[in-house]
PDB file of C-alpha atoms in Angstrom:
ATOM      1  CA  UNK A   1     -55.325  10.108 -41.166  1.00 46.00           C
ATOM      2  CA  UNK A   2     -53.571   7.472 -42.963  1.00 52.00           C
ATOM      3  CA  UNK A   3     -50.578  10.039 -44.511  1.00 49.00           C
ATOM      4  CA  UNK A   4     -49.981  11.268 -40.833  1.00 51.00           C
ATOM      5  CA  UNK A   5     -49.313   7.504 -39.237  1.00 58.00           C
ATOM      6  CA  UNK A   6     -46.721   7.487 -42.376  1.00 57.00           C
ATOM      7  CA  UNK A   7     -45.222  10.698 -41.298  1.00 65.00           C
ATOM      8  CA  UNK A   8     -44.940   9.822 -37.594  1.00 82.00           C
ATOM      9  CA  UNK A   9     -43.323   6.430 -38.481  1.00 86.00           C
ATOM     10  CA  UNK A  10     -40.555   8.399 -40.028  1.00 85.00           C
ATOM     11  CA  UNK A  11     -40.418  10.931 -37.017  1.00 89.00           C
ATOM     12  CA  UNK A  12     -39.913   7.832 -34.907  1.00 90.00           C
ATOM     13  CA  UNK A  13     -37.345   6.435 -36.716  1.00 91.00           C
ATOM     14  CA  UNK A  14     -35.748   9.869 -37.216  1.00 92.00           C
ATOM     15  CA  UNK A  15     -35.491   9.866 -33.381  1.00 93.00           C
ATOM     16  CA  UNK A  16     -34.603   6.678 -32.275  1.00 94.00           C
ATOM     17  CA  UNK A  17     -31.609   7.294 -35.198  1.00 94.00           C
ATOM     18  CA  UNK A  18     -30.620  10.154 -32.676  1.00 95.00           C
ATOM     19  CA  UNK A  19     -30.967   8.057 -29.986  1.00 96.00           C
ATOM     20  CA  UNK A  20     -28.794   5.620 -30.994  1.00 95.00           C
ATOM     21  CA  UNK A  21     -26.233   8.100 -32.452  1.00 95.00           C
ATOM     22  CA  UNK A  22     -26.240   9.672 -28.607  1.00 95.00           C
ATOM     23  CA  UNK A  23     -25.591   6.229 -26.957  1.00 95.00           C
ATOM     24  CA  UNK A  24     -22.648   5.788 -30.056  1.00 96.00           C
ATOM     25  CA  UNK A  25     -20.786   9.121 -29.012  1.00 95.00           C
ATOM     26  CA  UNK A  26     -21.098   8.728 -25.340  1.00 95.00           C
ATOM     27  CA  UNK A  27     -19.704   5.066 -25.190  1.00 95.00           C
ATOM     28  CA  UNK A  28     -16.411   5.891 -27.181  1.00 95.00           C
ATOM     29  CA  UNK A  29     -15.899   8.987 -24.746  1.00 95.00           C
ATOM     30  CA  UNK A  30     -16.262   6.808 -21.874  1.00 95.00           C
ATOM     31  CA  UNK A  31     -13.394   4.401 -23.677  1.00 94.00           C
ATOM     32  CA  UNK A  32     -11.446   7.415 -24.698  1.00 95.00           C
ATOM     33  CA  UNK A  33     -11.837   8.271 -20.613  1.00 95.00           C
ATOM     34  CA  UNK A  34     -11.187   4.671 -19.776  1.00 94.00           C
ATOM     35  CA  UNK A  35      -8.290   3.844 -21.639  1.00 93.00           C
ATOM     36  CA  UNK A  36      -6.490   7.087 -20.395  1.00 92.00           C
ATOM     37  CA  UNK A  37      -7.142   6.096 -16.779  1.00 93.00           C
ATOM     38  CA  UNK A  38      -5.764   2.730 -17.610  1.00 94.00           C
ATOM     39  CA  UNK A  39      -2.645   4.156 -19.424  1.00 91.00           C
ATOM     40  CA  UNK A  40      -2.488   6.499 -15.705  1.00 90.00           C
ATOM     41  CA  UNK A  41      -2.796   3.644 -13.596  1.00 91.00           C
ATOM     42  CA  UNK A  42       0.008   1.285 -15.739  1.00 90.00           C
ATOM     43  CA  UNK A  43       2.300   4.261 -15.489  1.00 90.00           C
ATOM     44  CA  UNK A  44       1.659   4.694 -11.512  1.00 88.00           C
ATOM     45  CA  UNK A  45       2.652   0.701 -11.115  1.00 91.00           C
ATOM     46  CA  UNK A  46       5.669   0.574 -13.485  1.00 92.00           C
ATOM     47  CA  UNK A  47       7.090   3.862 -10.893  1.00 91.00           C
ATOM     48  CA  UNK A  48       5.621   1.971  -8.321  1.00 89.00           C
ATOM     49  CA  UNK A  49       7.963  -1.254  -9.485  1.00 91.00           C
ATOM     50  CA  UNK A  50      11.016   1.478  -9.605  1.00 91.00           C
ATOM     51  CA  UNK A  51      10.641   2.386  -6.283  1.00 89.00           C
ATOM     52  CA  UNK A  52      10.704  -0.470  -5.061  1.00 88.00           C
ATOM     53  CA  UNK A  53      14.440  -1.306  -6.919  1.00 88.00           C
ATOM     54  CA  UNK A  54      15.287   2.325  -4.674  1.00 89.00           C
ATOM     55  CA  UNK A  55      17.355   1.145  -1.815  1.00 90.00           C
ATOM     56  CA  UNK A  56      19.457  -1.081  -4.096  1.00 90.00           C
ATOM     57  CA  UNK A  57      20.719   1.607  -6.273  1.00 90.00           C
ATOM     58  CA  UNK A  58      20.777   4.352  -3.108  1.00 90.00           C
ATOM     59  CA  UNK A  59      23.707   2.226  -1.992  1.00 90.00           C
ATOM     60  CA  UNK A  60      25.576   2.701  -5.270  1.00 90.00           C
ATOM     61  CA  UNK A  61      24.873   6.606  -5.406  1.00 91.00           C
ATOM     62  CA  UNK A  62      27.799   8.754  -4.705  1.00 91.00           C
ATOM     63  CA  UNK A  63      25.457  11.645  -2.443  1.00 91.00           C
ATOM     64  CA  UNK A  64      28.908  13.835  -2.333  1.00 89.00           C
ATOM     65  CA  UNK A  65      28.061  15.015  -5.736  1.00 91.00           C
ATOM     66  CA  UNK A  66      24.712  16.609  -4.526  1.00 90.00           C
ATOM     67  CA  UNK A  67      22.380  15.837  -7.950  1.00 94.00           C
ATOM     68  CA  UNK A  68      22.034  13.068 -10.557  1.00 94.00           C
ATOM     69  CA  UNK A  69      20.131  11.249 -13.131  1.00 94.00           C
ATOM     70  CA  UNK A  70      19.714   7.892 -14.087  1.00 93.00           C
ATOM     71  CA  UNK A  71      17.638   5.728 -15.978  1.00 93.00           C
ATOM     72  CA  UNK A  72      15.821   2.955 -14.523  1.00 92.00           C
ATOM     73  CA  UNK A  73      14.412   1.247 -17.782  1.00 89.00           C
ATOM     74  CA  UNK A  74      10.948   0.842 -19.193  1.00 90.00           C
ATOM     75  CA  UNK A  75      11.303   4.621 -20.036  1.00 91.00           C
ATOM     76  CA  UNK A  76      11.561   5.759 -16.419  1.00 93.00           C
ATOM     77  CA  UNK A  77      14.233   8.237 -14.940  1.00 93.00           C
ATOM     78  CA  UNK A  78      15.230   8.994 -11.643  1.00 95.00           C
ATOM     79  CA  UNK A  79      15.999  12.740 -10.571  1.00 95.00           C
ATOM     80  CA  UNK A  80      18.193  13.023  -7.028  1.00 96.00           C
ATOM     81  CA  UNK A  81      19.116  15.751  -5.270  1.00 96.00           C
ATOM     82  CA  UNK A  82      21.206  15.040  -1.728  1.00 95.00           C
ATOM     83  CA  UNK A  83      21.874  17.342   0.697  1.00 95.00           C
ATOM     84  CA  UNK A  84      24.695  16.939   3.582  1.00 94.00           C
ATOM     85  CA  UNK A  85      22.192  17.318   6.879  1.00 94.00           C
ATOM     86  CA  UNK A  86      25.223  16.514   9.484  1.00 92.00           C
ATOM     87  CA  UNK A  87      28.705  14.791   9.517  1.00 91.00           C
ATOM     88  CA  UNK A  88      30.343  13.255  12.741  1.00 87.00           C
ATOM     89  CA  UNK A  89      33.119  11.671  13.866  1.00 79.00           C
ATOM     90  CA  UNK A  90      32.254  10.139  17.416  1.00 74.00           C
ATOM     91  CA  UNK A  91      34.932   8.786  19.939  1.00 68.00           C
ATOM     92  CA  UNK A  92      35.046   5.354  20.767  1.00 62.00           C
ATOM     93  CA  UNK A  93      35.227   5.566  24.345  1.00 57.00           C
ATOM     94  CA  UNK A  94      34.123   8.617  25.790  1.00 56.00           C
ATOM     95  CA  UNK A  95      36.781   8.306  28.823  1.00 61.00           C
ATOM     96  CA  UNK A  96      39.792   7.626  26.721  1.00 61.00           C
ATOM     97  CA  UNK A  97      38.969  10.213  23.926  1.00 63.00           C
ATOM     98  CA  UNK A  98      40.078   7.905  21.616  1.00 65.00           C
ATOM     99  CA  UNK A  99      38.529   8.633  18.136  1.00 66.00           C
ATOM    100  CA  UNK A 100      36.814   6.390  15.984  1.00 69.00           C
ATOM    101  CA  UNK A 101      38.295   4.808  12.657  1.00 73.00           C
ATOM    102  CA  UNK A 102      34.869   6.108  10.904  1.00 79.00           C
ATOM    103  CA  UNK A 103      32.928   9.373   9.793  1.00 87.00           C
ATOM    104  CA  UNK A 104      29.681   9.398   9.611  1.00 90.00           C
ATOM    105  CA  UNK A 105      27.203  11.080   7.050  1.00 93.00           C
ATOM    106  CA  UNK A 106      23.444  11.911   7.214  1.00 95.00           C
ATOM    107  CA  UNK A 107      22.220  13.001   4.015  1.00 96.00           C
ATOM    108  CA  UNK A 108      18.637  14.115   3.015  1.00 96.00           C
ATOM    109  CA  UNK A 109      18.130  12.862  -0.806  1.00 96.00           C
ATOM    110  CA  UNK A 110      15.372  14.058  -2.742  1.00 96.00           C
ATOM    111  CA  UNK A 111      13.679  11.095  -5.150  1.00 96.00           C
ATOM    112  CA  UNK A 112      11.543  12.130  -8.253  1.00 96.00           C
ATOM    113  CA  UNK A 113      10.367   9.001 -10.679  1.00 95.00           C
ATOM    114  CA  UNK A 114       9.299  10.944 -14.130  1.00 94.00           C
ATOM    115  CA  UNK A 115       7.107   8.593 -16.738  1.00 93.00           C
ATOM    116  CA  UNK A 116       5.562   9.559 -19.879  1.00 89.00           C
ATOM    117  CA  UNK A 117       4.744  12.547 -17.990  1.00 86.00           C
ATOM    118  CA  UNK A 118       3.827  11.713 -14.526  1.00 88.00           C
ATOM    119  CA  UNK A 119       6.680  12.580 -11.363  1.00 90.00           C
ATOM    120  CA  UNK A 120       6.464  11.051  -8.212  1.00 93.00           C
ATOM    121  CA  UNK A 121       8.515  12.800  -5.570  1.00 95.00           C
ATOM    122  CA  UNK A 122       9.952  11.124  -2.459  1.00 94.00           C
ATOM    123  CA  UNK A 123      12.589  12.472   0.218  1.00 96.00           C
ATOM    124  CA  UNK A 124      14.374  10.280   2.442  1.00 94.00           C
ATOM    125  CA  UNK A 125      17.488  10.530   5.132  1.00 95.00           C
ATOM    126  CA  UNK A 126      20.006   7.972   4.141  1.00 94.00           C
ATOM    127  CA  UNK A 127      22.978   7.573   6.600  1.00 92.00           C
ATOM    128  CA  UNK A 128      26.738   6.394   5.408  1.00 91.00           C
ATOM    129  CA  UNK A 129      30.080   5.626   6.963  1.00 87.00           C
ATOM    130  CA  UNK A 130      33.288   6.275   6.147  1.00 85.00           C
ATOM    131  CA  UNK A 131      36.636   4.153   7.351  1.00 84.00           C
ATOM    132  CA  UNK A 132      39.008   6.866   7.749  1.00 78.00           C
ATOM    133  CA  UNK A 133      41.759   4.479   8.958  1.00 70.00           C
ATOM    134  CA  UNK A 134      42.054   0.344   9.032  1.00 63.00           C
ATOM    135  CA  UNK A 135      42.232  -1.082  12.465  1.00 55.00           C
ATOM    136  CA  UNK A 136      45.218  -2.278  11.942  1.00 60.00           C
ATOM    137  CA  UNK A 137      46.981   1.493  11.633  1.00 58.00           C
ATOM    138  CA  UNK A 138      45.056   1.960  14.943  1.00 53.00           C
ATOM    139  CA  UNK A 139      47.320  -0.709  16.716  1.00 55.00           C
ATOM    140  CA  UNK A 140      44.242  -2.757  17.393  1.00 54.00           C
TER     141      UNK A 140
END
């Protein structure tokens, strides 16, 4: 009786060892799984920080050239695409047909943020005027 207490001693500490080993591997697969989402979710905000520098740099963009790339820093690029949706040249007064100084654009421009793998893709209408003549050539 005595040799089997010896026995399950050992059997118990046998298991507990596998116990313990379990608890090991699972808790460095759920760091593994945490630090991945944590490396997801700092790449989501630094696009998220890009976007917000957008409008700035949509001002700058010459959309006549229909596609472009630039680099935003931090390891981010910007992908645009534009696409001419309308042009107009509207009259200044609609009884004297007198046509505006101006042309106006309306251009559809397609956004995508790429980040150590991630994209983020965005389209948005962005409107621009041209002067085609000063006011003072106008006579007014």
């Amino acid at each position: 009786m005595k040799g089997l207490k010896k026995g399950s001693i050992t059997i118990d500490v046998l298991i507990a060892g596998m116990i313990l080993t379990a608890g090991i591997a699972a808790s460095m697969y759920l760091f593994r799984l945490g630090f991945q989402y944590l490396e997801k979710a700092n790449t989501a905000n630094l696009i998220a920080l890009k976007i917000s520098q957008t409008p700035a740099l949509l001002r700058t963009l010459d959309l006549s050239k229909e596609s472009g790339l630039e680099d935003l820093g931090d390891g981010v690029t910007l992908r645009w695409m534009s696409k001419l949706i309308a042009k107009s040249r509207p009259e200044r007064m609609a009884e004297a047909k007198i046509p505006s100084a101006h042309e106006l654009y309306l251009y559809e421009v397609t956004l995508n943020f790429e980040h150590k793998g991630i994209a983020k893709t965005y389209k948005v209408n962005v409107f621009r005027s041209t002067t085609l003549v000063s006011p003072e050539q106008m006579g007014i």
